[in-house]
XYZ file of C-alpha atoms in Angstrom:
658
model
C 103.104 76.978 43.625
C 100.779 76.558 40.642
C 97.957 77.040 41.248
C 94.717 74.383 39.377
C 93.322 76.603 37.718
C 96.513 77.365 35.702
C 97.657 74.211 35.382
C 97.291 72.677 31.571
C 100.375 69.714 31.383
C 99.031 66.439 32.656
C 102.759 65.484 34.966
C 101.799 61.319 34.326
C 103.938 60.174 31.609
C 102.224 56.605 29.960
C 103.605 56.353 26.094
C 107.350 56.455 27.140
C 110.247 55.732 29.260
C 111.062 58.030 31.913
C 113.924 59.781 31.591
C 113.389 62.622 33.758
C 114.829 61.925 37.317
C 112.254 63.570 39.484
C 109.703 61.675 37.593
C 110.951 58.644 38.897
C 109.817 56.019 42.281
C 110.834 53.564 44.217
C 113.626 50.750 42.759
C 116.177 51.639 45.387
C 116.499 47.780 46.060
C 117.344 47.297 42.153
C 120.112 50.097 42.128
C 121.220 48.802 45.170
C 121.536 45.683 43.577
C 123.116 46.955 40.762
C 125.272 49.056 42.621
C 126.768 46.076 44.784
C 127.255 44.042 41.071
C 129.352 46.714 39.868
C 131.496 47.364 42.477
C 132.374 43.619 43.047
C 133.792 44.038 39.026
C 129.830 41.486 37.290
C 130.367 42.604 33.905
C 127.316 41.082 32.437
C 124.214 42.052 35.427
C 121.344 40.646 33.602
C 117.352 42.377 34.136
C 114.420 41.028 32.868
C 111.228 41.595 33.805
C 107.168 41.616 31.906
C 105.967 44.523 29.283
C 105.033 47.776 30.485
C 106.899 47.318 33.780
C 109.205 49.862 33.202
C 112.437 48.048 31.973
C 113.271 51.360 29.625
C 112.598 53.208 32.650
C 115.094 51.910 35.143
C 117.526 51.574 31.995
C 117.539 55.449 31.831
C 117.674 55.443 35.397
C 120.965 53.823 36.487
C 123.182 56.573 35.245
C 121.726 59.345 37.373
C 120.532 56.888 40.523
C 124.343 54.667 40.544
C 126.767 57.064 41.645
C 130.401 55.185 41.049
C 132.966 57.600 39.240
C 134.831 54.645 37.867
C 131.894 53.678 35.233
C 130.831 55.675 32.749
C 127.019 54.465 31.083
C 125.902 54.487 27.459
C 122.198 53.541 26.705
C 121.669 51.814 23.423
C 119.027 50.134 21.913
C 118.249 46.724 20.395
C 114.884 47.554 19.221
C 114.124 47.009 15.705
C 117.730 45.242 14.592
C 116.396 41.543 14.923
C 116.435 41.481 11.441
C 119.683 43.270 9.883
C 122.739 41.154 10.132
C 125.045 41.517 12.590
C 127.322 44.040 10.586
C 124.524 46.287 10.410
C 123.469 46.139 14.271
C 127.108 46.920 15.064
C 127.588 49.874 13.066
C 124.548 51.510 14.249
C 125.274 50.542 17.723
C 129.235 52.393 17.240
C 126.735 54.938 16.018
C 124.631 55.599 18.756
C 127.803 55.778 20.821
C 129.335 58.288 19.572
C 125.527 60.430 19.037
C 125.394 59.954 22.847
C 129.436 61.152 23.980
C 128.034 64.469 20.939
C 125.227 64.843 23.249
C 127.121 63.543 26.284
C 129.733 67.413 25.255
C 132.021 64.726 25.950
C 135.416 66.405 25.463
C 137.542 63.944 23.302
C 134.460 62.472 21.408
C 135.760 63.893 18.369
C 138.829 61.440 17.832
C 136.344 58.670 17.317
C 136.400 57.263 13.945
C 132.810 55.320 13.167
C 133.551 52.261 11.215
C 132.011 51.508 7.816
C 128.985 49.310 6.962
C 131.783 47.155 4.707
C 134.682 47.467 7.257
C 132.290 45.471 9.257
C 130.951 43.068 7.253
C 134.322 42.200 5.954
C 135.775 41.747 9.844
C 132.916 41.997 12.718
C 136.195 42.602 15.193
C 136.819 45.865 14.470
C 134.109 47.324 16.433
C 135.281 45.395 19.609
C 138.692 45.007 18.488
C 139.462 48.303 17.716
C 136.184 50.793 18.308
C 135.148 49.970 21.812
C 139.261 50.745 22.955
C 138.936 53.753 21.358
C 136.016 54.413 23.922
C 138.198 53.345 26.464
C 140.861 56.062 25.678
C 137.666 59.048 25.609
C 136.090 58.173 28.544
C 139.676 58.619 30.234
C 139.992 54.863 31.325
C 136.765 54.633 33.258
C 134.744 51.457 32.512
C 132.472 51.672 30.047
C 128.377 50.193 30.735
C 126.716 49.424 27.638
C 122.606 49.764 29.043
C 120.946 47.241 26.551
C 117.894 47.744 26.138
C 115.327 45.086 23.943
C 118.532 42.975 24.164
C 116.454 39.441 23.839
C 114.878 40.811 20.162
C 118.147 39.591 18.673
C 117.145 36.191 19.705
C 114.326 36.228 17.268
C 116.162 35.757 14.533
C 116.893 32.820 14.532
C 120.000 29.662 15.166
C 120.935 30.862 11.014
C 121.114 34.573 11.344
C 124.400 36.329 10.909
C 123.164 38.138 13.796
C 122.901 34.838 15.992
C 127.169 35.898 16.092
C 126.477 38.611 18.262
C 126.462 37.132 21.909
C 128.500 34.736 21.362
C 131.113 38.205 20.839
C 129.830 40.083 22.896
C 130.608 36.967 25.280
C 134.082 36.577 24.394
C 134.912 40.250 24.566
C 133.464 41.295 27.735
C 135.776 38.423 29.357
C 138.777 39.697 27.696
C 138.429 43.165 27.769
C 137.970 43.625 31.739
C 136.740 47.689 30.773
C 133.559 46.304 28.849
C 130.372 45.992 31.014
C 126.916 45.321 29.806
C 123.411 45.333 31.578
C 121.020 43.562 29.297
C 117.620 44.524 29.488
C 115.181 41.380 28.259
C 111.382 41.803 28.457
C 111.026 37.438 28.034
C 111.588 35.252 31.236
C 114.799 33.963 31.359
C 114.060 30.298 30.580
C 112.610 31.239 26.894
C 116.320 32.366 26.224
C 118.564 29.537 25.837
C 121.358 31.903 24.193
C 121.545 34.188 26.833
C 121.828 31.276 29.958
C 123.947 29.524 28.434
C 126.536 32.532 27.795
C 126.110 34.223 31.066
C 125.007 31.877 33.055
C 126.757 32.866 36.073
C 125.546 36.002 35.916
C 124.028 38.062 38.709
C 120.155 38.334 37.113
C 117.057 40.588 39.572
C 113.883 41.347 37.967
C 111.793 44.742 37.666
C 108.725 43.223 38.782
C 105.837 45.458 40.873
C 106.567 48.807 42.630
C 106.217 48.534 46.686
C 103.633 50.368 48.217
C 105.533 53.032 49.718
C 107.147 53.821 46.261
C 103.712 53.408 44.193
C 101.742 55.703 46.433
C 104.963 58.580 45.476
C 104.393 57.654 41.851
C 100.620 58.632 42.720
C 100.778 61.796 44.473
C 104.727 63.977 43.778
C 103.768 63.885 40.535
C 100.750 66.761 40.827
C 101.998 67.597 44.261
C 99.953 70.524 45.859
C 97.537 70.297 42.471
C 95.413 67.111 43.446
C 94.610 65.748 45.631
C 94.214 62.046 46.990
C 92.469 60.941 49.778
C 93.765 58.090 51.687
C 90.552 55.397 50.355
C 91.769 56.894 46.539
C 95.198 55.401 46.503
C 94.506 52.040 48.116
C 91.357 52.070 45.169
C 94.220 52.558 42.529
C 96.553 50.258 43.920
C 93.422 47.721 44.219
C 93.585 48.077 40.034
C 97.005 48.636 39.425
C 98.736 46.136 42.365
C 101.758 48.920 42.218
C 102.466 47.934 38.295
C 103.725 51.239 37.572
C 102.615 51.437 34.036
C 98.987 50.721 35.004
C 99.107 53.405 38.015
C 100.606 55.970 35.904
C 96.923 55.099 32.878
C 94.673 55.478 35.825
C 96.344 58.420 37.240
C 96.887 60.138 33.930
C 92.730 59.062 33.383
C 92.081 61.029 36.922
C 93.769 63.972 36.068
C 92.124 64.731 32.994
C 88.912 64.341 34.602
C 89.620 66.348 37.510
C 90.559 69.147 34.866
C 88.380 68.987 32.980
C 85.784 69.040 35.992
C 88.109 71.732 38.319
C 87.647 69.152 41.379
C 91.566 68.511 42.254
C 91.027 66.085 45.193
C 89.840 62.191 44.161
C 87.715 60.505 46.296
C 87.575 56.338 45.745
C 84.166 56.788 43.802
C 86.007 58.358 41.236
C 88.642 55.420 40.615
C 85.948 53.304 39.867
C 84.324 55.398 37.914
C 87.182 55.853 35.603
C 88.549 52.366 34.822
C 86.645 52.111 31.643
C 88.652 55.482 29.760
C 91.860 53.962 31.752
C 91.122 51.122 29.707
C 90.984 53.411 26.359
C 93.479 55.703 27.277
C 96.113 52.048 28.382
C 94.574 50.144 25.511
C 97.967 50.567 23.347
C 99.648 49.564 25.977
C 97.604 46.679 27.781
C 97.416 45.285 24.160
C 101.310 45.581 24.177
C 101.145 43.409 27.322
C 99.429 41.056 26.361
C 101.004 40.154 23.452
C 104.358 39.216 24.823
C 102.356 35.736 25.806
C 102.422 33.262 24.044
C 98.757 31.956 22.738
C 98.229 28.712 25.452
C 99.237 31.390 28.259
C 96.435 34.362 26.567
C 93.840 31.311 26.856
C 94.467 30.477 29.927
C 94.936 34.290 30.685
C 91.115 34.769 29.661
C 89.846 31.990 31.487
C 91.158 33.421 34.547
C 89.977 36.592 34.151
C 86.694 34.897 32.900
C 86.173 32.815 36.228
C 87.317 35.796 38.131
C 84.143 37.821 37.011
C 82.775 35.318 39.899
C 84.573 34.399 42.555
C 87.669 37.124 44.334
C 89.569 34.086 43.636
C 90.049 31.079 41.477
C 91.329 27.448 42.396
C 93.919 25.925 40.504
C 92.573 23.571 37.938
C 89.693 25.883 37.413
C 90.280 28.535 34.099
C 90.798 24.552 32.733
C 87.171 23.257 33.652
C 85.654 26.088 31.705
C 87.899 25.466 28.553
C 86.158 21.932 28.407
C 82.634 23.434 28.199
C 84.093 26.328 25.591
C 84.606 22.511 23.911
C 88.473 22.646 23.953
C 90.806 19.426 24.403
C 93.182 19.726 26.945
C 96.743 19.044 26.055
C 99.777 18.753 28.371
C 100.196 22.946 27.104
C 97.236 24.165 28.722
C 98.732 22.550 32.379
C 101.615 24.603 31.555
C 100.924 27.494 30.614
C 99.125 27.760 33.803
C 102.085 27.058 35.840
C 104.134 29.073 33.953
C 101.739 32.751 34.501
C 101.951 32.141 37.985
C 105.936 32.100 37.985
C 105.842 34.652 35.191
C 103.652 36.813 38.196
C 100.839 37.491 35.412
C 98.874 35.087 37.803
C 99.587 36.318 41.779
C 99.107 33.083 44.522
C 96.873 34.412 47.408
C 96.004 32.483 50.558
C 98.994 30.933 51.018
C 98.780 27.445 52.495
C 102.341 26.569 53.652
C 101.854 22.663 54.525
C 100.431 22.524 50.908
C 103.120 23.278 47.786
C 102.841 26.344 46.054
C 100.154 24.742 43.285
C 96.802 23.728 45.327
C 96.875 27.918 46.445
C 94.043 29.703 45.420
C 95.322 33.041 42.478
C 93.879 35.733 41.108
C 95.186 38.157 37.464
C 98.290 40.314 39.479
C 97.003 43.503 38.145
C 93.253 44.142 38.206
C 93.041 46.270 35.324
C 93.982 44.405 33.152
C 92.092 41.396 34.112
C 88.964 43.945 33.666
C 90.121 45.022 29.914
C 90.323 41.178 29.047
C 86.924 40.362 29.973
C 86.217 43.763 28.084
C 88.368 42.502 24.653
C 88.980 39.747 24.806
C 86.734 37.324 25.882
C 87.385 33.601 26.405
C 84.650 32.231 23.626
C 86.789 34.760 21.361
C 89.578 34.361 22.454
C 89.790 30.457 22.033
C 90.125 30.109 18.030
C 93.785 31.784 19.057
C 94.566 27.977 19.260
C 94.117 27.423 15.490
C 97.321 28.806 15.191
C 99.222 26.291 17.030
C 100.167 24.369 14.139
C 101.357 25.365 10.866
C 101.662 21.272 9.182
C 97.579 21.405 10.571
C 96.659 24.879 9.160
C 98.509 23.437 5.406
C 96.668 20.796 5.502
C 92.922 21.908 6.418
C 93.073 24.180 2.980
C 93.945 20.756 1.020
C 90.373 19.597 2.651
C 89.309 22.489 1.956
C 89.880 22.980 -1.202
C 89.001 18.975 -1.270
C 85.550 19.906 -0.194
C 84.528 22.531 -2.432
C 85.868 19.977 -5.327
C 83.071 17.721 -3.851
C 85.640 15.104 -2.953
C 83.864 14.909 0.352
C 85.820 11.549 1.622
C 88.932 12.304 0.670
C 87.984 15.823 2.159
C 87.346 13.853 5.645
C 89.898 12.354 6.077
C 91.824 15.391 5.757
C 90.316 17.146 8.222
C 90.598 13.813 11.070
C 94.142 14.401 9.720
C 93.795 17.972 11.266
C 92.066 17.643 14.856
C 94.586 14.562 15.456
C 97.998 17.150 14.737
C 95.275 19.898 16.499
C 92.469 19.136 18.733
C 91.417 22.405 19.051
C 91.074 23.236 15.362
C 87.651 24.488 15.333
C 86.835 25.218 11.235
C 88.154 21.687 10.526
C 85.936 20.285 14.024
C 82.530 22.658 12.374
C 83.678 21.435 8.475
C 83.929 17.644 9.711
C 80.924 17.634 10.934
C 78.636 19.014 8.378
C 80.353 16.758 5.053
C 79.675 13.373 8.147
C 75.818 14.318 7.744
C 76.388 14.968 3.597
C 77.763 11.682 3.793
C 75.252 9.655 6.311
C 77.715 9.106 8.707
C 75.186 10.530 11.733
C 76.326 8.761 14.756
C 80.213 10.673 13.466
C 78.480 13.773 12.694
C 76.572 13.788 16.409
C 79.454 13.622 17.983
C 81.672 16.075 15.982
C 78.290 18.485 16.075
C 77.594 17.961 20.908
C 81.741 19.310 20.719
C 81.044 22.185 18.030
C 77.683 23.062 20.070
C 80.148 24.055 23.342
C 82.857 26.217 21.344
C 79.591 28.331 19.274
C 75.915 27.044 19.613
C 74.311 29.792 17.627
C 76.835 28.825 14.837
C 76.487 25.157 14.906
C 72.566 24.676 16.546
C 70.422 24.184 13.296
C 73.045 21.329 12.240
C 73.828 19.510 15.611
C 69.781 19.754 15.213
C 69.698 17.991 11.574
C 72.581 14.696 12.953
C 70.035 14.137 15.614
C 67.367 13.954 13.637
C 69.135 11.916 11.074
C 70.577 9.800 13.347
C 67.324 9.474 15.185
C 65.548 8.285 12.000
C 68.678 6.004 11.106
C 67.608 3.928 14.848
C 64.703 4.017 13.961
C 64.761 2.258 11.050
C 66.601 -0.181 12.565
C 64.395 -1.002 14.878
C 66.991 0.983 17.435
C 63.918 3.118 19.054
C 65.388 3.689 23.013
C 68.381 4.871 21.056
C 66.514 7.318 18.809
C 64.538 8.314 21.878
C 67.614 9.538 23.417
C 68.648 11.551 20.255
C 65.284 13.287 20.077
C 65.096 13.831 23.142
C 68.381 15.869 23.081
C 67.012 17.284 19.743
C 64.143 18.318 22.501
C 66.682 20.267 24.880
C 67.739 22.316 22.737
C 64.386 23.463 20.769
C 62.076 22.917 22.790
C 59.096 24.307 20.859
C 60.497 22.752 17.651
C 56.840 20.890 16.116
C 58.832 18.723 14.097
C 61.228 17.392 17.066
C 57.959 16.735 19.461
C 56.683 15.093 16.885
C 59.083 12.301 15.738
C 59.910 11.891 19.861
C 56.209 10.630 19.936
C 56.782 8.776 17.147
C 59.309 7.065 18.910
C 57.955 6.478 22.549
C 55.143 5.134 20.179
C 56.688 2.739 17.595
C 58.694 0.967 20.768
C 58.323 -2.724 20.629
C 58.263 -3.202 24.963
C 56.876 -0.558 27.517
C 57.194 -1.449 31.001
C 54.318 0.572 33.261
C 53.174 -0.846 36.451
C 51.467 -3.380 34.137
C 53.066 -4.840 30.726
C 51.897 -2.924 28.231
C 52.963 -4.109 24.022
C 53.298 -1.526 21.497
C 53.835 -1.837 17.738
C 53.246 0.226 14.748
C 51.721 3.120 16.803
C 48.718 0.959 18.225
C 48.074 -0.011 21.568
C 47.768 -3.573 21.946
C 45.381 -4.450 25.093
C 46.952 -5.704 28.323
C 48.945 -8.862 28.206
C 50.090 -10.977 31.390
C 54.026 -11.254 31.004
C 53.910 -15.106 30.013
C 52.530 -12.834 26.885
C 55.515 -10.253 26.567
C 58.175 -12.433 25.305
C 55.750 -14.040 22.734
C 54.910 -10.651 21.072
C 58.943 -9.647 21.447
C 60.318 -12.563 19.124
C 56.778 -12.607 16.705
C 57.966 -8.197 16.054
C 61.241 -9.208 15.950
C 60.866 -12.332 13.612
C 58.201 -9.614 11.189
C 61.060 -6.983 11.445
C 63.918 -9.371 9.909
C 61.634 -11.137 7.166
C 61.183 -6.932 5.718
C 64.843 -6.678 5.725
C 65.806 -9.776 3.995
C 62.500 -10.136 1.358
C 63.804 -6.395 0.789
C 67.762 -7.921 -0.040
C 66.048 -11.092 -2.188
C 64.709 -8.312 -4.023
C 68.063 -6.075 -4.926
C 69.123 -7.026 -8.987
C 72.436 -9.332 -7.224
C 73.646 -12.792 -7.124
C 75.425 -12.290 -3.678
C 72.261 -10.310 -2.478
C 70.569 -13.652 -3.453
C 72.535 -15.967 -1.865
C 73.355 -13.276 1.701
C 69.350 -13.670 2.236
C 69.397 -17.112 1.761
C 72.186 -17.802 3.820
C 70.786 -15.842 6.808
C 66.930 -16.987 6.587
C 68.609 -20.266 7.341
C 70.333 -18.621 10.274
C 66.687 -17.109 11.736
C 64.956 -20.440 11.120
C 67.772 -21.943 13.470
C 67.240 -18.663 16.082
C 63.459 -19.559 16.056
C 63.671 -22.963 16.310
C 66.440 -23.365 19.183
C 65.127 -23.954 23.151
C 68.125 -23.414 25.507
C 67.648 -19.554 24.490
C 66.143 -17.377 26.707
C 62.769 -15.141 24.811
C 64.889 -11.490 24.962
C 68.086 -13.181 23.922
C 66.201 -15.028 21.536
C 64.427 -12.117 20.206
C 67.926 -10.267 20.185
C 69.570 -12.829 17.812
C 67.083 -12.170 15.799
C 67.699 -8.152 16.011
C 71.036 -9.181 14.713
C 69.972 -10.921 11.610
C 68.058 -8.044 10.924
C 71.278 -5.970 11.159
C 73.436 -8.064 8.588
C 70.561 -8.014 6.180
C 70.121 -3.928 6.504
C 74.783 -4.500 5.883
C 73.616 -6.624 2.487
C 71.313 -4.018 1.183
C 73.663 -0.969 1.852
C 77.226 -2.169 1.912
C 78.938 0.807 1.150
C 77.163 3.092 4.098
C 80.390 2.503 6.460
C 78.295 2.945 9.492
C 75.568 0.126 9.213
C 79.237 -1.990 8.353
C 80.080 -0.976 11.500
C 76.608 -2.212 12.940
C 77.102 -5.217 11.256
C 80.902 -5.917 12.282
C 78.869 -5.655 15.494
C 76.154 -7.728 15.638
C 78.541 -9.943 13.797
C 80.057 -10.327 17.407
C 77.184 -10.703 19.239
C 75.938 -13.522 17.131
C 79.086 -15.387 18.171
C 79.142 -14.278 21.657
C 75.099 -15.688 21.567
C 76.701 -19.256 20.220
C 79.698 -19.467 22.754
C 76.440 -19.225 25.685
C 75.163 -22.125 24.109
C 75.862 -26.216 24.588
C 78.138 -26.921 22.106
C 75.986 -29.760 20.835
C 73.092 -27.327 20.226
C 71.592 -27.383 16.590
C 72.095 -23.753 16.561
C 75.810 -24.165 17.617
C 76.945 -26.910 14.029
C 74.772 -24.739 12.059
C 76.048 -21.345 12.582
C 79.517 -22.518 12.504
C 77.990 -22.700 8.707
C 76.169 -20.481 8.063
C 78.759 -17.123 10.059
C 81.965 -17.704 7.629
C 79.710 -17.610 4.260
C 77.600 -14.272 5.811
C 81.577 -12.642 6.631
C 82.769 -13.486 3.767
C 79.570 -12.138 1.833
C 79.835 -9.475 3.657
C 83.211 -8.586 3.423
C 83.163 -8.074 7.119
C 87.182 -9.753 7.930
C 86.164 -11.440 10.606
C-alpha cells in the first residue's frame, strides 16, 4: 500500500481520454448493448452524447471490456479532418490502421501496402476494395471493427466538399463487405445529423449519458483508494455538483486530491467539497467551455437564462427563462421556444418532480450539472450573453456595416432605414437598436426615439440612460409645444424615475403640470400659462377651455401666415375658415369643440413643418379626428357642408394623400 506521505501523482484524469482499464468505471449496460449487437451481426452501431461525457474513453475501452474472439477492434479518430479532401482522409485512416497494427505487433502487419495519396485521389475505391481486404487477411479473417471517434466532424465539411462522399462510400462498403463493422461516436444529437440518419437509419444507437450512482461512487473513491477517504456526505456533495457526469466528477475530485496533498489532510468532508468549487471551475475551465460551445447560440442564451433564474429557486418553471429574456430587452422568436425544449431533450436541463397526468413540458426543471450552472453564472452572465444573438443573421450584420458607413457620412435618414432593416432581419441586433435610437434623436423623431430607448434601456441601462432621458425630455417638450400637456407629463415622469434627483426633469415636470389647461380636483380649477385663475363654476369651465384652444390655434395660424410661402398663406386662410365654422357650430359639445380646435392647430403646425415625419403623422391623425367629428353631426349642419369643402383642399396643400 502506498502511504499518503509519499504519494505524488494525482490519480484523477482530466484533459484526455481514459486509456487505462483500471481507471475506467461503469458503462456495463453500454458495453452489453454493443456486445449483443455485434453478436447479432449489426454492422453499424451509433453512439452519441454530449461533449466531455466520455465518448472517446468509451471507445478506447471497448477492446478491453468486450470479449468477442471473432472481432478485431481498431480505434481511429476523424478529428481535424473536416477540411481535408477525401483522398487525404482515406490516406490518414489507412496509415493509422497500419500504425495500430505495428503497435499491436501483429505478426502479419508487414503484408499491408499503404496506398499513396495520388492513388486515392485517382480512385478512392482503392481504400475500400483493396486496402481493407488486405487488413482482413492480416487479422486472420476476423471481423474488423473500426471505432470511429469524432465521426460527425466530417459533416462540417458541407455538401459540396469531396469528403462528403465519405458517408455514402462507407455505407456502400459496410453493407457489401460482411467482414467490416463500424462503431461511430458522434458528439451532437442524432437529429442534427441528417446524413448519418439517412445512411444508417436502421442502425441501433445508444446515448452515452451520465454514470449511475454506483459507477459514479467508484469513479470518486477507487482511483485514490487507501489514500484519500471520502465521508458519505462528501460523496453526496460531489454528486450534487456533478450529477454523475464523469468529466466534472473527475474535475472536482482532482481539485480535492490536490488540496488534500497540499494540506496533508486525507479525509474529505462535505465542507471540503463546497469550498473547492471555485478551484474546480478554474481547473475545468477548458472542458467547461468546450462543453458549452457545442450548443447553438440560441440554446447557449437560454442555458444562461436558466442558470440565472435558478439562482433564486431550486427549480425553474417552463417559460420563466423566456420571461427573463424579455425583461432584458430580447424579442422572443420561435427558435427561443424550441431551444428550451431542445436543452431538455439533450439533457443539459433535467426535469424534476414529474407530474404523471401532465405532459413533460409542464414539469419544472433545472440545469443538470450544478457545477456547470455555477460556472455559467460566473463566466457567462445573461446580460453579456444576449449580445451573442447579434451573430444569428449574417445578412443583418452586412446591412449593419453599411448603415454604420452611411451614419459616419452623415446620411442619417438612409442609415436609419438600413438599421430598421437590420432589426427586421434580426430583432436582437442590439447595436443596431442603440444606433437607430441615437439617430432618431438627431432627426427629431422623438416619439420613435423614446420607443427604441425604452427597449434599449432593458438591454443596457448604464449605456443608454442618458440617451433615454434626452429622448423623453425632447419628446415631452415637443408635446408641450403642441399643447398636449398630459402626454408630456408622462414623459417627464418616466424620466424622473430614471433620475429622481435631476433638477431639470423636476422643473419641466412642474412646468407641464402648471401649463395644463384644466386641472380637476375636488373643485374645478383652470390653469393657464402657469398662473392660477380664480375658482370657476362648472358652467364657466367649458368656455375657458374653448377660449384657450382658440388662442393656441390663432397663434399657430399667425406663425403660418408669417412664412414666406404662397402655400402657407392659402393653408392659413383655409384653417381660419374651418376655425370659424367650428366656433360657430351649436351642435358640438364644448369638450368636442375644444378637441376639434386642437386638431386645427395640429394642421397648422404641419404646415409650418412639412418635412417633419412625426408632425405629419400627427396631422394625419388630426385629419381623421376632424372627419369623425363631422360624421357625428347632422348632414344639414353648416360645419359639415363647409368642412367637406375645406378638408380636401387642406389635405392637398399638406400632401396628406387622404
